[in-house]
């Protein structure tokens, strides 16, 4: 790990442990974020494997119902706040300054703080395993009054979420500020790479949504410990109100986890199609439309709570409307490939799988969005299948694609292409073995968040669990491939790395110098986005 | 890449096979069409949405596969350099919009019908609590709890050694099912005494949350007699997976007969509260109630689960004055999962379970608590 | 300071961020322990955490002040600070929005429903003797709550406090004019006035809270009216406190001769913050007290 940037520059920059603890360098901080999120991915994935092992067959074999539900809760919290979000922030840290020709992030010390809050937050969150009673058994959504029954762990979870929120908001402020203020001369808005665009909008979503989550969990805390009655009818409150506030955060949150993925795919597909991105402007408009809509659809998670008819209708219409801008993006990617000159290196494979599989997740999302039908789907494995298609084969696949895509740039060495392809094919096949049968389970009537199930669901659960184990262990190949490149095993990477690559990041040597663009580059159309 | 094409085709084939068929022998795959007009409308909407997605998928993936197969560098493809095509972009914005309208119109109509609870023939209140349902026939004065049956309870213990496959309707069987007449409009009111639950009956076509302190409404009219099974669908704590809902639908005549027997049963049970009980009878009653209700948390051994549920065996409160024990069982402890059982259990049940707890495991107080004491404490 | 730097200033590695993270961790972890009745370690941990955190603020801002006065920040750095502060305030607005939304929801939905009106008035069946009103003094089930005797009055101290905060907003703007025109006295007097008005506001609010707790028996635990009232005004009060402290620091720095008519971002950031606190109060006055 320490080697990544060491190659970069000869003359003195900090080394050793303090380099990582005190760093203000966007590349170092990006590396920290990426390593941290990889660790969290393995931890969160291990929790998922416990879940899948228990669901392998009916009856309880390994863990109690309590432990099972706690695994589900922490699996989601760790994956969302520990794996997916930090890895996107890590990618932004590494790439945004380079892509816009900035010397560093706008607020480098704050950047370091955003990162270093995270390990503390997760120590706090994971330490709840050691507390009497253990972590909450309320799922990641923490609905009261159920979550209020949590024991000692409760305030620790709440404060961990507060810390994650502080970290995300500061990270987002930094990225947004960087994009507004640090673009090199000539890097106009319409030359901004799409990854940068997608992060700009994601930044808005983060700043708008995370504080609302902080407010929601603060109300939980005071309801439990200070006698307020926000969520208790006895005092004039309403438990459903929590769901409104939570999902006002929660829905933008899911787009926080997909917009940067859209940005990544919009970088990779043109590169390996050797053709400019189709519909640059409509891509940007689509991101903005999705972001706007994401703030007015939240109650589609609550179709069954008993909303008045007008509410159900409004949220149904606004929800399905999101299919339009998202469709524009899918169509544009395919039009980019159309009459291109395609090659299928590992990043491209992951990006293509993203397009196919994310769309499947989008389709099931659309079906969920039809309120009357959601009365059957809600809180079943159909929903679980939906969100893993958009999160795992969506967000996660895009992250893996991005890592393969930019790894040669970061380390100066190519990863092992053959191993990358093997990793891809095992993952792509078994992720479907893992999640596709969950659609069937949900439709056939299996609720989510249950440790044990009626025997008619045995077959698909067994298949799904097999998929989970193969998919999970295949990620060790990824780990190995990463370590290999970081330690300089592969062939040297050129500055351009990929034949069809365009953009500022490919004008720097691989790896880039510790401080890049201390003199702002001049950007013309040729260097702008492909 | 050929592999890529094959792989995507395989997914699509699996998807097609999976969604359309209501049930594959063992490999349950599809949504149930159900036995009410609502459930059938939903089933139809589901199929419509599904086939719309398949059709769009065929077009989208087809175009993608074509590009992957034909426009690859290894076949000598040279990249075109076009960046935009306004007409195309307008088309693929408008067409999806129109498709959405096609989906939204029938969905709206169904939703409006689902919300129309007016003019019911029968009203039933469904109350969720950790972790069983209570059904009250509001105008008939009949009401009872419905809990997971004991065979499932035993088999579902961690490493129970019992094969669930051998338990009939594992996790989907209850002691007292909800009995409903067919052909009548039944209005259901949902609420909860503790956390949020969700009553899901796939054959009816919906689930509705049961929110503490509030009431949700829904209605149904069942077409065919039969037994229908569902379960709680909102995470309500560790017993969430063990909270089935079972409906037995019968002809109105049979239903009326059933209702009459249930009424007499309840009247005789209420009479029991007036008389003096022997210790043995109370212990037996208490053991039954304890096993059915309390053991889920405090465990059959009375040892509880350290950190989560306190042990009753040796508990100072249980071995202390009767009044404190009664208070905890009847009024619960707010903010914990220990509920106020006064509203849920009869005088006899409470008297029994308290007597049982005070004289079981290592507890040897020798006290006997009579139903009349409970009745007096309710004032 | 003179804008000697043409390069964007990228600071040296700094230990303040990780010190701050550690401080926050101890502070919150300690508080969580306190909530679990682990008073001894909880108290120590949160106390140490608070000290570390405050120390970090001094250290970090001290560094920033030194760098700024050393002329290390060019216009672009200044702009970064502006964007950053602007978005930070926006995030604070969204934090308050959650609580305003809660107030809006209970007043327009939850309480009427419980009282039997609106789309879901059927909930009234569960609380037959409950009567919906605002301020909500009689609760659906008062068993576990403190019953309040009366609600808050808008046209007493709150109206006065509105006036006070508005004039303090004017005062800080007046001070800003002074700074821009290099009239130090006006700057210092304006700032002193602002801080004094802020403290006065807090004093009156403390008085109001005292009345609420003792005379009106209105508490956090008085049901949803007390919950929304104290949480909204409480978080606002906390922000006023922070704002007043920051203004005081700015006052001290002004007294020490910091800031120039063209370079005084710290002053502006704090005054933005103060105006934000002001606007939130106007929202509170209308939605919490008046309506
Ligand atoms: C990255 C995350 C992500 C993304 C992108 C999405 C995208 C979408 N989601 Fe999903 N969703 C989640 C993450 C995500 N979701 C999570 C985590 C949950 C569960 C949370 C929990 O309860 O724990 C959830 C739950 C969830 C529900 C609640 C289900 C329930 O609990 O009952 C609903 C309901 O409407 C929904 C809808 C949608 C829709 C309509 C989209 C749309 O954005 C999809 C749009 C995309 C397409 C439609 C495909 C491409 C389009 C075309 C090819 C154009 C043509 C298409 C048509 C005209 C149909 N989602
Ligand atoms: C961001 C997203 C994210 C990601 C990436 C994943 C990834 C996975 N998820 Fe999950 N999941 C959620 C977000 C995510 N999930 C959310 C939000 C919920 C809802 C929670 C709730 O209901 O509250 C959920 C719930 C959920 C459930 C439902 C649980 C329930 O309802 O009770 C299941 C069950 O199958 C599941 C499975 C999986 C699996 C098998 C993976 C796999 O993709 C994971 C693969 C990775 C690994 C397996 C890691 C590799 C580990 C090893 C190789 C072991 C070696 C170990 C070390 C070196 C330490 N997830
Ligand atoms: Cu009751 Cu889940
Ligand atoms: Cu959503």
PDB file of N, CA and C and ligand atoms in Angstrom, chain B residues 131 197 232-236 240 243, ligand 3:
ATOM      1  N   UNK B 131     -45.282 -11.830  19.869  1.00  0.00           N
ATOM      2  CA  UNK B 131     -45.293 -12.053  18.466  1.00  0.00           C
ATOM      3  C   UNK B 131     -46.434 -12.955  18.112  1.00  0.00           C
ATOM      4  N   UNK B 197     -46.171  -4.044  13.110  1.00  0.00           N
ATOM      5  CA  UNK B 197     -46.236  -5.336  12.438  1.00  0.00           C
ATOM      6  C   UNK B 197     -46.906  -5.110  11.096  1.00  0.00           C
ATOM      7  N   UNK B 232     -46.406 -12.244   9.295  1.00  0.00           N
ATOM      8  CA  UNK B 232     -46.058 -10.854   9.574  1.00  0.00           C
ATOM      9  C   UNK B 232     -44.936 -10.425   8.627  1.00  0.00           C
ATOM     10  N   UNK B 233     -45.083  -9.243   8.058  1.00  0.00           N
ATOM     11  CA  UNK B 233     -44.121  -8.824   7.049  1.00  0.00           C
ATOM     12  C   UNK B 233     -43.329  -7.587   7.444  1.00  0.00           C
ATOM     13  N   UNK B 234     -43.496  -7.096   8.652  1.00  0.00           N
ATOM     14  CA  UNK B 234     -42.670  -5.953   9.043  1.00  0.00           C
ATOM     15  C   UNK B 234     -41.804  -6.382  10.211  1.00  0.00           C
ATOM     16  N   UNK B 235     -40.504  -6.174  10.069  1.00  0.00           N
ATOM     17  CA  UNK B 235     -39.576  -6.592  11.116  1.00  0.00           C
ATOM     18  C   UNK B 235     -40.035  -6.057  12.471  1.00  0.00           C
ATOM     19  N   UNK B 236     -40.323  -6.989  13.402  1.00  0.00           N
ATOM     20  CA  UNK B 236     -40.899  -6.562  14.678  1.00  0.00           C
ATOM     21  C   UNK B 236     -40.086  -7.127  15.829  1.00  0.00           C
ATOM     22  N   UNK B 240     -40.036 -12.028  14.697  1.00  0.00           N
ATOM     23  CA  UNK B 240     -40.710 -11.611  13.468  1.00  0.00           C
ATOM     24  C   UNK B 240     -40.979 -12.765  12.512  1.00  0.00           C
ATOM     25  N   UNK B 243     -44.464 -15.395  13.270  1.00  0.00           N
ATOM     26  CA  UNK B 243     -45.729 -14.720  13.530  1.00  0.00           C
ATOM     27  C   UNK B 243     -46.681 -14.923  12.359  1.00  0.00           C
TER      28      UNK B 243
HETATM   29 CU1  LIG D   3     -44.732  -8.971  13.695  1.00  0.00          CU
HETATM   30 CU2  LIG D   3     -43.047  -9.002  12.196  1.00  0.00          CU
END
